[in-house]
């Protein structure tokens, strides 16, 4: 699809998605949600893409849902959930669902969906002075996009309750101190840091990365014994595959690996 509210650029195996409504501080719309879902799905299917970085145009990452002229959150009468989700600007595909690493470069303010969407990414860098707010309860609604499990598992129940039940404002520095971002940096350094980390994924086997990402996210709601059983099954499988042989050979020969497996072709059934 063509994009009107995001920018998509791919270079040297790294895709950059930029929320592109800077005049509105990249506030979230139904159109933006559709475009983000479509972009992630297309990148998931592109074996040349090894990592994805999401950032915002201008001074903000995303200042929350577009509330201009809105007096209530209207939910359509459609029977199917997919249509109802779209009417509330829920993306059809989320960062945690795709098989590529996704890094959020939170270059400025992240309010409401701006922070809950970023929490669905695998890794976050944040501007030190960014304003961060799970503002939902102060608008008479509730946090979405799996926030109640993701934030609590990452930062702990007490910190999740602090942020989500009060809706108070914190800084990017505080977000990092709580463990909800990997690092807080000056705003101009956030995107370069994310891109630098994205390049590290070129050194890793893409199918192995995709599997490990899926196991990490599945573990949010799994027991230790369930994860152990799934890990062992997958470990047996990958040990007999070409990338395992290449990984060992390249290490012993002190050369860069030439990975042979494809995420779109070789990703296993993890059920």
Short mmCIF file of C-alpha atoms in Angstrom, two decimals:
data_model
loop_
_atom_site.label_atom_id
_atom_site.label_comp_id
_atom_site.label_asym_id
_atom_site.label_seq_id
_atom_site.Cartn_x
_atom_site.Cartn_y
_atom_site.Cartn_z
CA UNK A 1 0.00 0.00 0.00
CA UNK A 2 1.02 3.63 -0.32
CA UNK A 3 1.67 5.50 2.92
CA UNK A 4 0.44 8.97 3.84
CA UNK A 5 1.05 9.09 7.63
CA UNK A 6 4.27 7.09 7.94
CA UNK A 7 7.55 6.99 6.07
CA UNK A 8 9.18 3.64 5.26
CA UNK A 9 12.82 3.42 4.29
CA UNK A 10 14.97 0.32 3.94
CA UNK A 11 18.73 0.49 3.64
CA UNK A 12 21.42 -2.14 4.19
CA UNK A 13 18.94 -4.58 5.68
CA UNK A 14 17.50 -2.15 8.23
CA UNK A 15 13.99 -0.76 7.81
CA UNK A 16 13.10 2.57 9.42
CA UNK A 17 9.44 3.42 9.98
CA UNK A 18 8.81 7.06 10.87
CA UNK A 19 5.48 8.23 12.27
CA UNK A 20 4.97 11.23 10.03
CA UNK A 21 2.43 13.70 11.37
CA UNK A 22 4.89 16.15 12.96
CA UNK A 23 2.43 19.05 12.83
CA UNK A 24 0.23 17.02 15.21
CA UNK A 25 3.11 15.56 17.24
CA UNK A 26 2.53 12.29 15.36
CA UNK A 27 -0.82 11.74 17.06
CA UNK A 28 -2.28 8.32 16.30
CA UNK A 29 -5.11 7.86 13.79
CA UNK A 30 -7.00 4.99 12.20
CA UNK A 31 -5.02 5.58 9.02
CA UNK A 32 -1.71 5.46 10.87
CA UNK A 33 -2.75 2.21 12.54
CA UNK A 34 -3.61 0.69 9.16
CA UNK A 35 -0.33 1.83 7.66
CA UNK A 36 1.76 0.57 10.58
CA UNK A 37 0.12 -2.86 10.40
CA UNK A 38 0.63 -3.09 6.65
CA UNK A 39 4.26 -1.94 6.85
CA UNK A 40 5.15 -4.46 9.55
CA UNK A 41 3.48 -7.28 7.66
CA UNK A 42 5.38 -6.44 4.47
CA UNK A 43 8.70 -6.25 6.34
CA UNK A 44 8.03 -9.55 8.07
CA UNK A 45 7.78 -11.18 4.64
CA UNK A 46 10.99 -9.56 3.32
CA UNK A 47 14.05 -11.73 4.01
CA UNK A 48 16.39 -8.86 3.11
CA UNK A 49 15.21 -6.95 6.21
CA UNK A 50 17.06 -7.99 9.36
CA UNK A 51 15.80 -5.37 11.84
CA UNK A 52 13.24 -2.58 12.10
CA UNK A 53 13.51 0.79 13.84
CA UNK A 54 10.39 2.85 14.61
CA UNK A 55 10.71 6.56 15.40
CA UNK A 56 8.81 9.83 15.06
CA UNK A 57 9.21 12.84 12.79
CA UNK A 58 9.96 16.14 14.48
CA UNK A 59 10.17 16.57 18.24
CA UNK A 60 7.73 13.87 19.37
CA UNK A 61 7.53 10.12 19.06
CA UNK A 62 3.73 9.98 19.36
CA UNK A 63 1.61 12.28 21.52
CA UNK A 64 -1.26 9.80 21.80
CA UNK A 65 -4.51 9.29 19.95
CA UNK A 66 -5.80 12.05 17.74
CA UNK A 67 -8.58 13.54 19.89
CA UNK A 68 -9.26 16.58 17.72
CA UNK A 69 -13.00 17.15 17.62
CA UNK A 70 -13.70 13.88 19.42
CA UNK A 71 -16.25 13.82 22.23
CA UNK A 72 -16.35 10.04 22.74
CA UNK A 73 -14.68 6.87 21.58
CA UNK A 74 -17.19 5.42 19.15
CA UNK A 75 -17.23 1.64 18.73
CA UNK A 76 -18.83 0.40 15.56
CA UNK A 77 -21.74 -2.05 15.62
CA UNK A 78 -19.95 -4.56 13.37
CA UNK A 79 -20.15 -8.12 14.64
CA UNK A 80 -16.56 -9.11 13.89
CA UNK A 81 -13.81 -8.09 16.30
CA UNK A 82 -11.33 -7.23 13.54
CA UNK A 83 -13.58 -4.44 12.27
CA UNK A 84 -14.26 -3.18 15.79
CA UNK A 85 -10.53 -3.09 16.55
CA UNK A 86 -9.87 -1.13 13.35
CA UNK A 87 -12.57 1.39 14.30
CA UNK A 88 -10.65 2.06 17.55
CA UNK A 89 -7.34 2.44 15.66
CA UNK A 90 -5.85 -0.85 16.83
CA UNK A 91 -3.18 -2.06 14.35
CA UNK A 92 -3.89 -5.40 12.69
CA UNK A 93 -0.25 -6.44 13.20
CA UNK A 94 1.83 -5.50 16.25
CA UNK A 95 5.64 -5.35 16.54
CA UNK A 96 5.79 -8.36 18.88
CA UNK A 97 3.95 -10.51 16.35
CA UNK A 98 6.47 -10.26 13.53
CA UNK A 99 9.66 -12.30 13.23
CA UNK A 100 12.15 -9.44 12.95
CA UNK A 101 13.62 -7.49 15.90
CA UNK A 102 11.84 -4.15 16.35
CA UNK A 103 13.50 -1.25 18.16
CA UNK A 104 11.55 1.81 19.29
CA UNK A 105 13.61 4.99 19.03
CA UNK A 106 11.47 7.18 21.29
CA UNK A 107 12.93 10.51 20.19
CA UNK A 108 10.42 12.66 22.09
CA UNK A 109 7.10 12.67 23.91
CA UNK A 110 5.25 9.33 24.06
CA UNK A 111 1.75 9.65 25.52
CA UNK A 112 -1.04 7.07 25.64
CA UNK A 113 -0.79 4.84 22.59
CA UNK A 114 2.59 6.44 21.96
CA UNK A 115 4.04 4.52 24.91
CA UNK A 116 1.80 1.42 24.83
CA UNK A 117 2.72 0.84 21.18
CA UNK A 118 6.42 1.31 21.97
CA UNK A 119 6.08 -1.29 24.74
CA UNK A 120 5.12 -3.80 22.05
CA UNK A 121 8.56 -3.40 20.50
CA UNK A 122 11.43 -5.65 21.55
CA UNK A 123 13.85 -2.91 22.63
CA UNK A 124 13.45 0.78 23.46
CA UNK A 125 15.78 3.78 23.53
CA UNK A 126 14.28 7.01 24.84
CA UNK A 127 15.11 10.71 24.92
CA UNK A 128 16.11 11.78 28.43
CA UNK A 129 13.69 14.71 28.50
CA UNK A 130 10.79 12.99 26.71
CA UNK A 131 7.45 13.20 28.48
CA UNK A 132 6.02 9.71 28.99
CA UNK A 133 2.46 9.11 30.18
CA UNK A 134 0.07 6.17 30.33
CA UNK A 135 -2.66 8.80 30.34
CA UNK A 136 -5.69 6.59 29.76
CA UNK A 137 -7.33 6.71 33.20
CA UNK A 138 -7.14 10.51 33.06
CA UNK A 139 -9.26 10.37 29.91
CA UNK A 140 -11.84 8.00 31.40
CA UNK A 141 -10.60 4.96 29.47
CA UNK A 142 -8.12 2.14 30.13
CA UNK A 143 -4.68 1.17 28.79
CA UNK A 144 -4.67 -1.10 25.73
CA UNK A 145 -2.32 -3.04 23.44
CA UNK A 146 -1.55 -5.70 26.07
CA UNK A 147 -0.14 -3.09 28.46
CA UNK A 148 -1.40 -4.82 31.58
CA UNK A 149 0.78 -7.87 30.96
CA UNK A 150 3.76 -6.30 29.15
CA UNK A 151 4.41 -3.39 31.52
CA UNK A 152 3.86 -5.51 34.62
CA UNK A 153 6.18 -8.29 33.42
CA UNK A 154 8.91 -5.86 32.33
CA UNK A 155 8.87 -3.42 35.26
CA UNK A 156 7.00 -5.33 37.97
CA UNK A 157 3.41 -5.06 39.21
CA UNK A 158 4.07 -2.16 41.59
CA UNK A 159 5.65 0.07 38.95
CA UNK A 160 3.01 -0.86 36.39
CA UNK A 161 0.31 0.08 38.91
CA UNK A 162 2.09 3.37 39.66
CA UNK A 163 2.15 4.39 36.00
CA UNK A 164 -1.11 2.92 34.75
CA UNK A 165 -3.43 3.60 37.68
CA UNK A 166 -2.34 7.20 38.22
CA UNK A 167 -1.69 8.17 34.61
CA UNK A 168 1.06 10.46 35.88
CA UNK A 169 3.76 11.98 33.69
CA UNK A 170 7.36 10.74 33.90
CA UNK A 171 10.53 11.56 31.99
CA UNK A 172 12.52 9.38 29.62
CA UNK A 173 15.16 9.11 32.34
CA UNK A 174 12.57 7.66 34.73
CA UNK A 175 11.35 5.23 32.06
CA UNK A 176 14.87 3.84 31.73
CA UNK A 177 15.37 3.75 35.51
CA UNK A 178 12.24 1.60 35.76
CA UNK A 179 13.68 -0.80 33.20
CA UNK A 180 11.04 0.04 30.59
CA UNK A 181 13.70 1.35 28.20
CA UNK A 182 17.22 0.05 27.64
CA UNK A 183 18.79 3.49 27.81
CA UNK A 184 17.91 7.18 28.08
CA UNK A 185 19.95 9.46 25.83
CA UNK A 186 19.98 13.03 24.53
CA UNK A 187 17.20 13.28 21.94
CA UNK A 188 19.58 13.62 18.99
CA UNK A 189 21.36 10.40 19.99
CA UNK A 190 18.29 8.17 20.23
CA UNK A 191 17.89 7.23 16.57
CA UNK A 192 21.65 6.73 15.96
CA UNK A 193 21.80 4.44 18.99
CA UNK A 194 18.85 2.42 17.70
CA UNK A 195 20.41 2.14 14.24
CA UNK A 196 23.74 1.06 15.72
CA UNK A 197 22.04 -1.73 17.64
CA UNK A 198 20.01 -2.73 14.57
CA UNK A 199 23.26 -3.35 12.68
CA UNK A 200 24.25 -5.92 15.32
CA UNK A 201 21.51 -8.25 14.07
CA UNK A 202 23.43 -8.75 10.82
CA UNK A 203 25.88 -10.87 12.82
CA UNK A 204 23.18 -13.28 13.99
CA UNK A 205 21.33 -16.04 12.13
CA UNK A 206 17.94 -14.61 11.08
CA UNK A 207 15.92 -17.77 11.78
CA UNK A 208 17.57 -18.17 15.18
CA UNK A 209 16.73 -14.55 16.01
CA UNK A 210 13.13 -15.01 14.88
CA UNK A 211 12.71 -18.15 16.99
CA UNK A 212 14.27 -16.57 20.07
CA UNK A 213 12.05 -13.50 19.71
CA UNK A 214 8.94 -15.68 19.57
CA UNK A 215 10.03 -17.67 22.63
CA UNK A 216 10.70 -14.47 24.59
CA UNK A 217 7.24 -13.07 23.92
CA UNK A 218 5.52 -16.43 24.46
CA UNK A 219 7.26 -16.68 27.83
CA UNK A 220 5.34 -13.64 29.12
CA UNK A 221 2.37 -15.90 29.76
CA UNK A 222 4.06 -19.31 30.05
CA UNK A 223 5.43 -21.29 32.97
CA UNK A 224 9.12 -22.16 33.32
CA UNK A 225 8.42 -25.81 32.55
CA UNK A 226 6.43 -24.90 29.43
CA UNK A 227 9.25 -22.69 28.14
CA UNK A 228 11.87 -25.34 28.95
CA UNK A 229 9.97 -28.00 27.00
CA UNK A 230 9.55 -25.72 24.00
CA UNK A 231 13.20 -24.59 24.12
CA UNK A 232 14.47 -28.18 24.16
CA UNK A 233 12.29 -29.16 21.21
CA UNK A 234 13.50 -26.16 19.20
CA UNK A 235 17.14 -26.64 20.24
CA UNK A 236 17.09 -30.21 18.89
CA UNK A 237 15.62 -28.91 15.65
CA UNK A 238 18.06 -26.03 15.06
CA UNK A 239 21.14 -28.11 15.91
CA UNK A 240 20.56 -30.20 12.79
CA UNK A 241 20.02 -27.24 10.46
CA UNK A 242 22.48 -25.58 8.03
CA UNK A 243 22.86 -22.38 10.06
CA UNK A 244 24.09 -24.32 13.09
CA UNK A 245 26.80 -25.94 10.97
CA UNK A 246 27.68 -22.59 9.40
CA UNK A 247 27.79 -20.88 12.78
CA UNK A 248 30.34 -23.37 14.10
CA UNK A 249 32.41 -23.45 10.90
CA UNK A 250 32.62 -19.66 10.61
CA UNK A 251 33.61 -19.36 14.27
CA UNK A 252 36.39 -21.96 13.98
CA UNK A 253 37.61 -20.47 10.70
CA UNK A 254 37.51 -16.93 12.13
CA UNK A 255 35.35 -15.55 9.30
CA UNK A 256 31.98 -13.91 9.00
CA UNK A 257 29.05 -16.36 8.73
CA UNK A 258 27.04 -16.82 5.54
CA UNK A 259 23.60 -17.76 6.80
CA UNK A 260 21.63 -20.09 4.54
CA UNK A 261 18.19 -20.28 6.14
CA UNK A 262 15.21 -18.02 5.39
CA UNK A 263 12.70 -16.72 7.91
CA UNK A 264 9.89 -16.82 5.36
CA UNK A 265 10.79 -20.32 4.20
CA UNK A 266 12.29 -22.10 7.23
CA UNK A 267 10.59 -20.70 10.32
CA UNK A 268 9.30 -23.72 12.26
CA UNK A 269 5.92 -24.43 13.84
CA UNK A 270 6.38 -23.41 17.49
CA UNK A 271 2.96 -24.53 18.71
#
